[in-house]
mmCIF file with all atom_site columns, C-alpha atoms in Angstrom:
data_model
loop_
_atom_site.group_PDB
_atom_site.id
_atom_site.type_symbol
_atom_site.label_atom_id
_atom_site.label_alt_id
_atom_site.label_comp_id
_atom_site.label_asym_id
_atom_site.label_entity_id
_atom_site.label_seq_id
_atom_site.pdbx_PDB_ins_code
_atom_site.Cartn_x
_atom_site.Cartn_y
_atom_site.Cartn_z
_atom_site.occupancy
_atom_site.B_iso_or_equiv
_atom_site.pdbx_formal_charge
_atom_site.auth_seq_id
_atom_site.auth_comp_id
_atom_site.auth_asym_id
_atom_site.auth_atom_id
_atom_site.pdbx_PDB_model_num
ATOM 1   C CA . MET A 1 1   ? -77.374 9.899   24.238  1.00 0.00 ? 388 MET A CA 1
ATOM 2   C CA . SER A 1 2   ? -77.022 10.903  27.911  1.00 0.00 ? 389 SER A CA 1
ATOM 3   C CA . GLY A 1 3   ? -73.899 12.377  29.443  1.00 0.00 ? 390 GLY A CA 1
ATOM 4   C CA . THR A 1 4   ? -73.186 9.080   31.217  1.00 0.00 ? 391 THR A CA 1
ATOM 5   C CA . ASP A 1 5   ? -73.495 7.151   27.955  1.00 0.00 ? 392 ASP A CA 1
ATOM 6   C CA . ALA A 1 6   ? -71.091 9.556   26.216  1.00 0.00 ? 393 ALA A CA 1
ATOM 7   C CA . VAL A 1 7   ? -68.499 9.088   28.941  1.00 0.00 ? 394 VAL A CA 1
ATOM 8   C CA . ASN A 1 8   ? -68.843 5.306   28.776  1.00 0.00 ? 395 ASN A CA 1
ATOM 9   C CA . ALA A 1 9   ? -68.521 5.390   24.996  1.00 0.00 ? 396 ALA A CA 1
ATOM 10  C CA . GLY A 1 10  ? -65.365 7.428   25.346  1.00 0.00 ? 397 GLY A CA 1
ATOM 11  C CA . HIS A 1 11  ? -63.849 4.829   27.692  1.00 0.00 ? 398 HIS A CA 1
ATOM 12  C CA . GLU A 1 12  ? -64.861 1.984   25.378  1.00 0.00 ? 399 GLU A CA 1
ATOM 13  C CA . SER A 1 13  ? -63.079 3.647   22.427  1.00 0.00 ? 400 SER A CA 1
ATOM 14  C CA . GLN A 1 14  ? -59.813 3.531   24.405  1.00 0.00 ? 401 GLN A CA 1
ATOM 15  C CA . THR A 1 15  ? -60.034 -0.188  25.231  1.00 0.00 ? 402 THR A CA 1
ATOM 16  C CA . PRO A 1 16  ? -57.206 -2.213  23.618  1.00 0.00 ? 403 PRO A CA 1
ATOM 17  C CA . LEU A 1 17  ? -58.187 -4.454  20.751  1.00 0.00 ? 404 LEU A CA 1
ATOM 18  C CA . PRO A 1 18  ? -58.070 -8.248  21.301  1.00 0.00 ? 405 PRO A CA 1
ATOM 19  C CA . ASP A 1 19  ? -54.739 -8.653  19.520  1.00 0.00 ? 406 ASP A CA 1
ATOM 20  C CA . GLY A 1 20  ? -53.010 -6.010  21.667  1.00 0.00 ? 407 GLY A CA 1
ATOM 21  C CA . ALA A 1 21  ? -53.204 -3.253  19.023  1.00 0.00 ? 408 ALA A CA 1
ATOM 22  C CA . TRP A 1 22  ? -54.462 0.192   19.899  1.00 0.00 ? 409 TRP A CA 1
ATOM 23  C CA . PRO A 1 23  ? -57.018 2.065   17.824  1.00 0.00 ? 410 PRO A CA 1
ATOM 24  C CA . GLU A 1 24  ? -55.814 5.040   15.830  1.00 0.00 ? 411 GLU A CA 1
ATOM 25  C CA . THR A 1 25  ? -57.694 7.436   18.091  1.00 0.00 ? 412 THR A CA 1
ATOM 26  C CA . HIS A 1 26  ? -55.555 6.389   21.062  1.00 0.00 ? 413 HIS A CA 1
ATOM 27  C CA . PRO A 1 27  ? -51.780 6.697   21.020  1.00 0.00 ? 414 PRO A CA 1
ATOM 28  C CA . ALA A 1 28  ? -49.562 3.764   21.929  1.00 0.00 ? 415 ALA A CA 1
ATOM 29  C CA . PRO A 1 29  ? -48.338 3.606   25.528  1.00 0.00 ? 416 PRO A CA 1
ATOM 30  C CA . PRO A 1 30  ? -45.156 5.616   26.209  1.00 0.00 ? 417 PRO A CA 1
ATOM 31  C CA . ALA A 1 31  ? -43.108 2.463   26.830  1.00 0.00 ? 418 ALA A CA 1
ATOM 32  C CA . GLU A 1 32  ? -44.010 1.075   23.403  1.00 0.00 ? 419 GLU A CA 1
ATOM 33  C CA . MET A 1 33  ? -43.186 4.361   21.692  1.00 0.00 ? 420 MET A CA 1
ATOM 34  C CA . GLN A 1 34  ? -39.750 4.474   23.334  1.00 0.00 ? 421 GLN A CA 1
ATOM 35  C CA . ASN A 1 35  ? -38.885 0.961   22.157  1.00 0.00 ? 422 ASN A CA 1
ATOM 36  C CA . ARG A 1 36  ? -39.702 1.639   18.546  1.00 0.00 ? 423 ARG A CA 1
ATOM 37  C CA . PRO A 1 37  ? -36.599 1.892   16.303  1.00 0.00 ? 424 PRO A CA 1
ATOM 38  C CA . ARG A 1 38  ? -35.955 5.365   14.995  1.00 0.00 ? 425 ARG A CA 1
ATOM 39  C CA . ALA A 1 39  ? -36.286 5.590   11.254  1.00 0.00 ? 426 ALA A CA 1
ATOM 40  C CA . SER A 1 40  ? -33.919 8.553   11.167  1.00 0.00 ? 427 SER A CA 1
ATOM 41  C CA . GLY A 1 41  ? -31.181 6.467   12.822  1.00 0.00 ? 428 GLY A CA 1
ATOM 42  C CA . ARG A 1 42  ? -31.599 3.701   10.274  1.00 0.00 ? 429 ARG A CA 1
ATOM 43  C CA . ARG A 1 43  ? -31.438 6.199   7.436   1.00 0.00 ? 430 ARG A CA 1
ATOM 44  C CA . ALA A 1 44  ? -28.272 7.733   8.895   1.00 0.00 ? 431 ALA A CA 1
ATOM 45  C CA . ASP A 1 45  ? -26.594 4.315   9.128   1.00 0.00 ? 432 ASP A CA 1
ATOM 46  C CA . ALA A 1 46  ? -27.558 3.449   5.564   1.00 0.00 ? 433 ALA A CA 1
ATOM 47  C CA . GLY A 1 47  ? -26.322 6.834   4.337   1.00 0.00 ? 434 GLY A CA 1
ATOM 48  C CA . ARG A 1 48  ? -22.834 6.134   5.668   1.00 0.00 ? 435 ARG A CA 1
ATOM 49  C CA . PHE A 1 49  ? -22.507 3.213   3.268   1.00 0.00 ? 436 PHE A CA 1
ATOM 50  C CA . ARG A 1 50  ? -23.517 5.194   0.199   1.00 0.00 ? 437 ARG A CA 1
ATOM 51  C CA . PHE A 1 51  ? -20.831 6.351   -2.180  1.00 0.00 ? 438 PHE A CA 1
ATOM 52  C CA . PRO A 1 52  ? -21.865 9.552   -3.973  1.00 0.00 ? 439 PRO A CA 1
ATOM 53  C CA . THR A 1 53  ? -20.134 10.406  -7.218  1.00 0.00 ? 440 THR A CA 1
ATOM 54  C CA . ALA A 1 54  ? -17.883 12.952  -5.506  1.00 0.00 ? 441 ALA A CA 1
ATOM 55  C CA . ILE A 1 55  ? -16.673 10.308  -3.036  1.00 0.00 ? 442 ILE A CA 1
ATOM 56  C CA . LEU A 1 56  ? -16.016 7.791   -5.808  1.00 0.00 ? 443 LEU A CA 1
ATOM 57  C CA . LEU A 1 57  ? -14.087 10.345  -7.845  1.00 0.00 ? 444 LEU A CA 1
ATOM 58  C CA . THR A 1 58  ? -11.968 11.265  -4.835  1.00 0.00 ? 445 THR A CA 1
ATOM 59  C CA . CYS A 1 59  ? -11.249 7.583   -4.149  1.00 0.00 ? 446 CYS A CA 1
ATOM 60  C CA . ALA A 1 60  ? -10.321 7.110   -7.805  1.00 0.00 ? 447 ALA A CA 1
ATOM 61  C CA . ALA A 1 61  ? -7.916  10.053  -7.693  1.00 0.00 ? 448 ALA A CA 1
ATOM 62  C CA . LEU A 1 62  ? -6.315  8.763   -4.491  1.00 0.00 ? 449 LEU A CA 1
ATOM 63  C CA . GLY A 1 63  ? -6.085  5.266   -5.945  1.00 0.00 ? 450 GLY A CA 1
ATOM 64  C CA . VAL A 1 64  ? -4.366  6.476   -9.096  1.00 0.00 ? 451 VAL A CA 1
ATOM 65  C CA . ALA A 1 65  ? -1.957  8.663   -7.125  1.00 0.00 ? 452 ALA A CA 1
ATOM 66  C CA . GLY A 1 66  ? -1.245  5.783   -4.765  1.00 0.00 ? 453 GLY A CA 1
ATOM 67  C CA . GLY A 1 67  ? -0.621  3.434   -7.672  1.00 0.00 ? 454 GLY A CA 1
ATOM 68  C CA . LEU A 1 68  ? 1.803   5.878   -9.279  1.00 0.00 ? 455 LEU A CA 1
ATOM 69  C CA . LEU A 1 69  ? 3.688   6.025   -5.974  1.00 0.00 ? 456 LEU A CA 1
ATOM 70  C CA . LEU A 1 70  ? 3.700   2.290   -5.339  1.00 0.00 ? 457 LEU A CA 1
ATOM 71  C CA . ALA A 1 71  ? 4.712   1.204   -8.842  1.00 0.00 ? 458 ALA A CA 1
ATOM 72  C CA . PRO A 1 72  ? 8.339   2.443   -8.554  1.00 0.00 ? 459 PRO A CA 1
ATOM 73  C CA . ALA A 1 73  ? 8.411   1.611   -4.829  1.00 0.00 ? 460 ALA A CA 1
ATOM 74  C CA . ASN A 1 74  ? 7.471   -1.962  -5.673  1.00 0.00 ? 461 ASN A CA 1
ATOM 75  C CA . TRP A 1 75  ? 10.361  -2.346  -8.132  1.00 0.00 ? 462 TRP A CA 1
ATOM 76  C CA . LEU A 1 76  ? 12.836  -0.701  -5.767  1.00 0.00 ? 463 LEU A CA 1
ATOM 77  C CA . SER A 1 77  ? 11.753  -2.931  -2.907  1.00 0.00 ? 464 SER A CA 1
ATOM 78  C CA . THR A 1 78  ? 12.085  -6.014  -5.129  1.00 0.00 ? 465 THR A CA 1
ATOM 79  C CA . ILE A 1 79  ? 15.610  -5.044  -6.156  1.00 0.00 ? 466 ILE A CA 1
ATOM 80  C CA . LEU A 1 80  ? 16.702  -4.335  -2.574  1.00 0.00 ? 467 LEU A CA 1
ATOM 81  C CA . PHE A 1 81  ? 15.063  -7.445  -1.117  1.00 0.00 ? 468 PHE A CA 1
ATOM 82  C CA . PRO A 1 82  ? 17.927  -9.917  -1.765  1.00 0.00 ? 469 PRO A CA 1
ATOM 83  C CA . VAL A 1 83  ? 20.814  -7.544  -0.989  1.00 0.00 ? 470 VAL A CA 1
ATOM 84  C CA . LEU A 1 84  ? 19.503  -5.042  1.586   1.00 0.00 ? 471 LEU A CA 1
ATOM 85  C CA . PRO A 1 85  ? 16.333  -6.535  3.070   1.00 0.00 ? 472 PRO A CA 1
ATOM 86  C CA . ILE A 1 86  ? 16.337  -4.137  5.997   1.00 0.00 ? 473 ILE A CA 1
ATOM 87  C CA . VAL A 1 87  ? 16.191  -1.203  3.548   1.00 0.00 ? 474 VAL A CA 1
ATOM 88  C CA . SER A 1 88  ? 13.507  -2.968  1.557   1.00 0.00 ? 475 SER A CA 1
ATOM 89  C CA . VAL A 1 89  ? 11.263  -3.359  4.609   1.00 0.00 ? 476 VAL A CA 1
ATOM 90  C CA . ALA A 1 90  ? 11.803  0.313   5.457   1.00 0.00 ? 477 ALA A CA 1
ATOM 91  C CA . MET A 1 91  ? 9.513   1.064   2.505   1.00 0.00 ? 478 MET A CA 1
ATOM 92  C CA . ALA A 1 92  ? 6.700   -1.175  3.751   1.00 0.00 ? 479 ALA A CA 1
ATOM 93  C CA . GLY A 1 93  ? 4.660   1.672   5.212   1.00 0.00 ? 480 GLY A CA 1
ATOM 94  C CA . LEU A 1 94  ? 4.128   3.163   1.775   1.00 0.00 ? 481 LEU A CA 1
ATOM 95  C CA . TRP A 1 95  ? 1.513   0.475   1.129   1.00 0.00 ? 482 TRP A CA 1
ATOM 96  C CA . LEU A 1 96  ? -0.561  1.925   3.971   1.00 0.00 ? 483 LEU A CA 1
ATOM 97  C CA . LEU A 1 97  ? -0.329  5.498   2.743   1.00 0.00 ? 484 LEU A CA 1
ATOM 98  C CA . PRO A 1 98  ? -3.149  5.655   0.111   1.00 0.00 ? 485 PRO A CA 1
ATOM 99  C CA . SER A 1 99  ? -5.709  4.008   2.395   1.00 0.00 ? 486 SER A CA 1
ATOM 100 C CA . VAL A 1 100 ? -4.788  6.154   5.393   1.00 0.00 ? 487 VAL A CA 1
ATOM 101 C CA . ILE A 1 101 ? -5.238  9.294   3.296   1.00 0.00 ? 488 ILE A CA 1
ATOM 102 C CA . GLY A 1 102 ? -8.619  8.087   2.025   1.00 0.00 ? 489 GLY A CA 1
ATOM 103 C CA . LEU A 1 103 ? -9.938  7.201   5.474   1.00 0.00 ? 490 LEU A CA 1
ATOM 104 C CA . ARG A 1 104 ? -8.667  10.372  7.100   1.00 0.00 ? 491 ARG A CA 1
ATOM 105 C CA . LEU A 1 105 ? -9.955  12.612  4.320   1.00 0.00 ? 492 LEU A CA 1
ATOM 106 C CA . LEU A 1 106 ? -13.362 11.074  3.635   1.00 0.00 ? 493 LEU A CA 1
ATOM 107 C CA . ARG A 1 107 ? -14.226 9.315   6.917   1.00 0.00 ? 494 ARG A CA 1
ATOM 108 C CA . ARG A 1 108 ? -16.514 6.840   5.221   1.00 0.00 ? 495 ARG A CA 1
ATOM 109 C CA . PRO A 1 109 ? -16.806 3.072   5.694   1.00 0.00 ? 496 PRO A CA 1
ATOM 110 C CA . LEU A 1 110 ? -14.651 0.955   3.352   1.00 0.00 ? 497 LEU A CA 1
ATOM 111 C CA . VAL A 1 111 ? -13.025 3.861   1.492   1.00 0.00 ? 498 VAL A CA 1
ATOM 112 C CA . GLY A 1 112 ? -9.650  2.565   2.673   1.00 0.00 ? 499 GLY A CA 1
ATOM 113 C CA . MET A 1 113 ? -10.299 -0.781  0.998   1.00 0.00 ? 500 MET A CA 1
ATOM 114 C CA . LEU A 1 114 ? -11.627 0.924   -2.128  1.00 0.00 ? 501 LEU A CA 1
ATOM 115 C CA . VAL A 1 115 ? -8.562  3.165   -2.455  1.00 0.00 ? 502 VAL A CA 1
ATOM 116 C CA . GLY A 1 116 ? -6.281  0.177   -1.872  1.00 0.00 ? 503 GLY A CA 1
ATOM 117 C CA . LEU A 1 117 ? -8.123  -1.810  -4.532  1.00 0.00 ? 504 LEU A CA 1
ATOM 118 C CA . LEU A 1 118 ? -7.836  0.969   -7.095  1.00 0.00 ? 505 LEU A CA 1
ATOM 119 C CA . ALA A 1 119 ? -4.148  1.525   -6.324  1.00 0.00 ? 506 ALA A CA 1
ATOM 120 C CA . GLY A 1 120 ? -3.535  -2.185  -6.806  1.00 0.00 ? 507 GLY A CA 1
ATOM 121 C CA . LEU A 1 121 ? -5.308  -2.193  -10.155 1.00 0.00 ? 508 LEU A CA 1
ATOM 122 C CA . VAL A 1 122 ? -3.204  0.758   -11.303 1.00 0.00 ? 509 VAL A CA 1
ATOM 123 C CA . ILE A 1 123 ? 0.100   -1.016  -10.648 1.00 0.00 ? 510 ILE A CA 1
ATOM 124 C CA . VAL A 1 124 ? -0.903  -4.384  -12.166 1.00 0.00 ? 511 VAL A CA 1
ATOM 125 C CA . PRO A 1 125 ? 0.671   -3.628  -15.595 1.00 0.00 ? 512 PRO A CA 1
ATOM 126 C CA . PHE A 1 126 ? 3.883   -2.343  -13.996 1.00 0.00 ? 513 PHE A CA 1
ATOM 127 C CA . SER A 1 127 ? 4.507   -4.547  -10.976 1.00 0.00 ? 514 SER A CA 1
ATOM 128 C CA . GLY A 1 128 ? 5.653   -7.771  -12.616 1.00 0.00 ? 515 GLY A CA 1
ATOM 129 C CA . TYR A 1 129 ? 3.426   -9.711  -10.186 1.00 0.00 ? 516 TYR A CA 1
ATOM 130 C CA . GLY A 1 130 ? 0.147   -9.386  -12.072 1.00 0.00 ? 517 GLY A CA 1
ATOM 131 C CA . PHE A 1 131 ? -3.085  -9.343  -10.106 1.00 0.00 ? 518 PHE A CA 1
ATOM 132 C CA . SER A 1 132 ? -1.344  -10.557 -6.961  1.00 0.00 ? 519 SER A CA 1
ATOM 133 C CA . SER A 1 133 ? -0.437  -6.876  -6.543  1.00 0.00 ? 520 SER A CA 1
ATOM 134 C CA . VAL A 1 134 ? -4.138  -6.181  -5.997  1.00 0.00 ? 521 VAL A CA 1
ATOM 135 C CA . LEU A 1 135 ? -4.268  -8.744  -3.179  1.00 0.00 ? 522 LEU A CA 1
ATOM 136 C CA . THR A 1 136 ? -1.143  -7.233  -1.636  1.00 0.00 ? 523 THR A CA 1
ATOM 137 C CA . ASN A 1 137 ? -2.664  -3.769  -1.659  1.00 0.00 ? 524 ASN A CA 1
ATOM 138 C CA . LEU A 1 138 ? -5.925  -5.033  -0.188  1.00 0.00 ? 525 LEU A CA 1
ATOM 139 C CA . TRP A 1 139 ? -3.982  -6.841  2.546   1.00 0.00 ? 526 TRP A CA 1
ATOM 140 C CA . TRP A 1 140 ? -2.304  -3.618  3.636   1.00 0.00 ? 527 TRP A CA 1
ATOM 141 C CA . ALA A 1 141 ? -5.497  -1.574  3.228   1.00 0.00 ? 528 ALA A CA 1
ATOM 142 C CA . ALA A 1 142 ? -7.335  -3.987  5.535   1.00 0.00 ? 529 ALA A CA 1
ATOM 143 C CA . PHE A 1 143 ? -5.081  -3.025  8.442   1.00 0.00 ? 530 PHE A CA 1
ATOM 144 C CA . ALA A 1 144 ? -5.759  0.671   7.836   1.00 0.00 ? 531 ALA A CA 1
ATOM 145 C CA . GLU A 1 145 ? -9.505  -0.043  7.805   1.00 0.00 ? 532 GLU A CA 1
ATOM 146 C CA . LEU A 1 146 ? -9.603  -2.594  10.644  1.00 0.00 ? 533 LEU A CA 1
ATOM 147 C CA . PRO A 1 147 ? -9.654  -0.262  13.705  1.00 0.00 ? 534 PRO A CA 1
ATOM 148 C CA . PHE A 1 148 ? -12.648 1.626   12.311  1.00 0.00 ? 535 PHE A CA 1
ATOM 149 C CA . LEU A 1 149 ? -14.440 -1.622  11.480  1.00 0.00 ? 536 LEU A CA 1
ATOM 150 C CA . PHE A 1 150 ? -14.343 -2.597  15.151  1.00 0.00 ? 537 PHE A CA 1
ATOM 151 C CA . VAL A 1 151 ? -16.230 0.573   16.104  1.00 0.00 ? 538 VAL A CA 1
ATOM 152 C CA . ILE A 1 152 ? -18.553 0.184   13.082  1.00 0.00 ? 539 ILE A CA 1
ATOM 153 C CA . TRP A 1 153 ? -17.089 3.372   11.572  1.00 0.00 ? 540 TRP A CA 1
ATOM 154 C CA . ARG A 1 154 ? -18.743 5.545   14.246  1.00 0.00 ? 541 ARG A CA 1
ATOM 155 C CA . TYR A 1 155 ? -15.542 7.065   15.630  1.00 0.00 ? 542 TYR A CA 1
ATOM 156 C CA . TRP A 1 156 ? -12.674 8.605   13.669  1.00 0.00 ? 543 TRP A CA 1
ATOM 157 C CA . GLY A 1 157 ? -10.082 9.500   16.280  1.00 0.00 ? 544 GLY A CA 1
ATOM 158 C CA . THR A 1 158 ? -6.577  10.182  14.980  1.00 0.00 ? 545 THR A CA 1
ATOM 159 C CA . TRP A 1 159 ? -5.042  7.608   17.305  1.00 0.00 ? 546 TRP A CA 1
ATOM 160 C CA . MET A 1 160 ? -7.086  4.825   15.680  1.00 0.00 ? 547 MET A CA 1
ATOM 161 C CA . HIS A 1 161 ? -5.065  5.186   12.491  1.00 0.00 ? 548 HIS A CA 1
ATOM 162 C CA . TYR A 1 162 ? -1.971  4.351   14.522  1.00 0.00 ? 549 TYR A CA 1
ATOM 163 C CA . ILE A 1 163 ? -3.579  1.194   15.909  1.00 0.00 ? 550 ILE A CA 1
ATOM 164 C CA . GLY A 1 164 ? -3.689  -0.230  12.391  1.00 0.00 ? 551 GLY A CA 1
ATOM 165 C CA . ALA A 1 165 ? -0.059  0.780   11.862  1.00 0.00 ? 552 ALA A CA 1
ATOM 166 C CA . LEU A 1 166 ? 1.038   -0.898  15.099  1.00 0.00 ? 553 LEU A CA 1
ATOM 167 C CA . VAL A 1 167 ? -0.820  -4.111  14.329  1.00 0.00 ? 554 VAL A CA 1
ATOM 168 C CA . VAL A 1 168 ? 0.522   -4.499  10.789  1.00 0.00 ? 555 VAL A CA 1
ATOM 169 C CA . SER A 1 169 ? 4.055   -3.651  11.940  1.00 0.00 ? 556 SER A CA 1
ATOM 170 C CA . VAL A 1 170 ? 3.925   -6.808  14.072  1.00 0.00 ? 557 VAL A CA 1
ATOM 171 C CA . VAL A 1 171 ? 1.945   -9.046  11.718  1.00 0.00 ? 558 VAL A CA 1
ATOM 172 C CA . TYR A 1 172 ? 4.019   -8.320  8.609   1.00 0.00 ? 559 TYR A CA 1
ATOM 173 C CA . PRO A 1 173 ? 7.449   -9.369  9.990   1.00 0.00 ? 560 PRO A CA 1
ATOM 174 C CA . VAL A 1 174 ? 5.927   -12.528 11.468  1.00 0.00 ? 561 VAL A CA 1
ATOM 175 C CA . MET A 1 175 ? 4.307   -13.489 8.157   1.00 0.00 ? 562 MET A CA 1
ATOM 176 C CA . ALA A 1 176 ? 7.441   -12.543 6.195   1.00 0.00 ? 563 ALA A CA 1
ATOM 177 C CA . TRP A 1 177 ? 9.797   -14.338 8.613   1.00 0.00 ? 564 TRP A CA 1
ATOM 178 C CA . ALA A 1 178 ? 10.577  -17.158 6.184   1.00 0.00 ? 565 ALA A CA 1
ATOM 179 C CA . SER A 1 179 ? 10.763  -14.891 3.140   1.00 0.00 ? 566 SER A CA 1
ATOM 180 C CA . PHE A 1 180 ? 13.403  -12.705 4.794   1.00 0.00 ? 567 PHE A CA 1
ATOM 181 C CA . ASP A 1 181 ? 15.016  -15.750 6.452   1.00 0.00 ? 568 ASP A CA 1
ATOM 182 C CA . LEU A 1 182 ? 15.043  -13.891 9.760   1.00 0.00 ? 569 LEU A CA 1
ATOM 183 C CA . GLY A 1 183 ? 15.809  -17.111 11.629  1.00 0.00 ? 570 GLY A CA 1
ATOM 184 C CA . ALA A 1 184 ? 19.299  -17.105 10.130  1.00 0.00 ? 571 ALA A CA 1
ATOM 185 C CA . PHE A 1 185 ? 20.131  -13.765 11.777  1.00 0.00 ? 572 PHE A CA 1
ATOM 186 C CA . GLY A 1 186 ? 20.876  -12.870 15.362  1.00 0.00 ? 573 GLY A CA 1
ATOM 187 C CA . LEU A 1 187 ? 18.408  -11.457 17.847  1.00 0.00 ? 574 LEU A CA 1
ATOM 188 C CA . TRP A 1 188 ? 19.690  -7.920  17.361  1.00 0.00 ? 575 TRP A CA 1
ATOM 189 C CA . TYR A 1 189 ? 18.884  -8.062  13.640  1.00 0.00 ? 576 TYR A CA 1
ATOM 190 C CA . GLN A 1 190 ? 15.413  -9.478  14.300  1.00 0.00 ? 577 GLN A CA 1
ATOM 191 C CA . VAL A 1 191 ? 14.665  -6.698  16.784  1.00 0.00 ? 578 VAL A CA 1
ATOM 192 C CA . LEU A 1 192 ? 15.975  -4.150  14.298  1.00 0.00 ? 579 LEU A CA 1
ATOM 193 C CA . PHE A 1 193 ? 13.755  -5.629  11.582  1.00 0.00 ? 580 PHE A CA 1
ATOM 194 C CA . PHE A 1 194 ? 10.644  -5.207  13.747  1.00 0.00 ? 581 PHE A CA 1
ATOM 195 C CA . ALA A 1 195 ? 11.717  -1.707  14.773  1.00 0.00 ? 582 ALA A CA 1
ATOM 196 C CA . VAL A 1 196 ? 12.284  -0.586  11.175  1.00 0.00 ? 583 VAL A CA 1
ATOM 197 C CA . THR A 1 197 ? 8.899   -2.011  10.140  1.00 0.00 ? 584 THR A CA 1
ATOM 198 C CA . LEU A 1 198 ? 7.231   -0.189  13.033  1.00 0.00 ? 585 LEU A CA 1
ATOM 199 C CA . ALA A 1 199 ? 8.930   3.105   12.172  1.00 0.00 ? 586 ALA A CA 1
ATOM 200 C CA . SER A 1 200 ? 7.980   2.736   8.513   1.00 0.00 ? 587 SER A CA 1
ATOM 201 C CA . CYS A 1 201 ? 4.302   1.999   9.199   1.00 0.00 ? 588 CYS A CA 1
ATOM 202 C CA . VAL A 1 202 ? 3.880   4.659   11.876  1.00 0.00 ? 589 VAL A CA 1
ATOM 203 C CA . GLY A 1 203 ? 5.780   7.227   9.798   1.00 0.00 ? 590 GLY A CA 1
ATOM 204 C CA . ALA A 1 204 ? 3.681   6.531   6.690   1.00 0.00 ? 591 ALA A CA 1
ATOM 205 C CA . THR A 1 205 ? 0.501   6.794   8.762   1.00 0.00 ? 592 THR A CA 1
ATOM 206 C CA . ALA A 1 206 ? 1.585   10.149  10.164  1.00 0.00 ? 593 ALA A CA 1
ATOM 207 C CA . LEU A 1 207 ? 2.389   11.334  6.649   1.00 0.00 ? 594 LEU A CA 1
ATOM 208 C CA . GLY A 1 208 ? -1.000  10.156  5.398   1.00 0.00 ? 595 GLY A CA 1
ATOM 209 C CA . ILE A 1 209 ? -2.787  12.052  8.173   1.00 0.00 ? 596 ILE A CA 1
ATOM 210 C CA . LEU A 1 210 ? -0.792  15.175  7.371   1.00 0.00 ? 597 LEU A CA 1
ATOM 211 C CA . ILE A 1 211 ? -1.536  14.953  3.635   1.00 0.00 ? 598 ILE A CA 1
ATOM 212 C CA . ALA A 1 212 ? -5.253  14.362  4.260   1.00 0.00 ? 599 ALA A CA 1
ATOM 213 C CA . ASP A 1 213 ? -5.492  17.316  6.622   1.00 0.00 ? 600 ASP A CA 1
ATOM 214 C CA . ARG A 1 214 ? -3.743  19.551  4.091   1.00 0.00 ? 601 ARG A CA 1
ATOM 215 C CA . LEU A 1 215 ? -6.095  18.377  1.351   1.00 0.00 ? 602 LEU A CA 1
ATOM 216 C CA . ARG A 1 216 ? -9.108  19.120  3.532   1.00 0.00 ? 603 ARG A CA 1
ATOM 217 C CA . ARG A 1 217 ? -7.878  22.626  4.284   1.00 0.00 ? 604 ARG A CA 1
ATOM 218 C CA . ALA A 1 218 ? -7.506  23.076  0.529   1.00 0.00 ? 605 ALA A CA 1
ATOM 219 C CA . GLY A 1 219 ? -11.181 22.169  0.071   1.00 0.00 ? 606 GLY A CA 1
ATOM 220 C CA . VAL A 1 220 ? -10.777 18.551  -1.076  1.00 0.00 ? 607 VAL A CA 1
ATOM 221 C CA . GLY A 1 221 ? -13.108 15.918  0.333   1.00 0.00 ? 608 GLY A CA 1
ATOM 222 C CA . GLY A 1 222 ? -16.245 17.950  0.984   1.00 0.00 ? 609 GLY A CA 1
ATOM 223 C CA . ARG A 1 223 ? -18.056 18.141  4.299   1.00 0.00 ? 610 ARG A CA 1
ATOM 224 C CA . LEU A 1 224 ? -17.235 15.593  6.959   1.00 0.00 ? 611 LEU A CA 1
ATOM 225 C CA . PRO A 1 225 ? -20.077 13.327  8.105   1.00 0.00 ? 612 PRO A CA 1
ATOM 226 C CA . GLN A 1 226 ? -21.609 14.606  11.346  1.00 0.00 ? 613 GLN A CA 1
ATOM 227 C CA . PRO A 1 227 ? -21.577 12.333  14.414  1.00 0.00 ? 614 PRO A CA 1
ATOM 228 C CA . ARG A 1 228 ? -24.898 10.833  15.433  1.00 0.00 ? 615 ARG A CA 1
ATOM 229 C CA . ARG A 1 229 ? -26.763 12.561  18.237  1.00 0.00 ? 616 ARG A CA 1
ATOM 230 C CA . LYS A 1 230 ? -27.836 10.430  21.138  1.00 0.00 ? 617 LYS A CA 1
#
């Protein structure tokens, strides 16, 4: 084979195939390589939704502790509801506490819902409301989880915990308006009711953040997930 033939053969080997594919001896164009999804990114996203045994055990411990807290709080709130409703609603933020601790400590998707579920299951035999207690706990846990859902659990800023607290402190009085018969009271009492709910939810969230940070400094929770690099 002459030198000219060798050069021509080299050019022919780099010609695209009829279906647009490139032979193995020739790399894909740079534009195509840039548009390919990164396998490492997909693996990182999938890893965030895995629940290792250590994470599950931590969620279980938080759920049990939360249930032991909410069981007496549930009875106390029920007793105060007909006579001192404003004091009863002052305890509302406690239902956020277990999920806030779980999310702040573990920073994993859906751990707030999982901790809320487990806490609800713990108090079922003691609440007097049966499995409706589980739905109640999940309802409150959803508001703790919701801000992080909107960012697909990619950002864990402290202020996002307070967004959930602010939202539920408005939603809960509106949904419980008839139960507390707020329409029968004056405007000042209605404003006070919303203010007490807000203070309870924000205060419980702040307490949950504090507890989670103390637990982390004590070595509970393991290593935090690292943010993705762009």
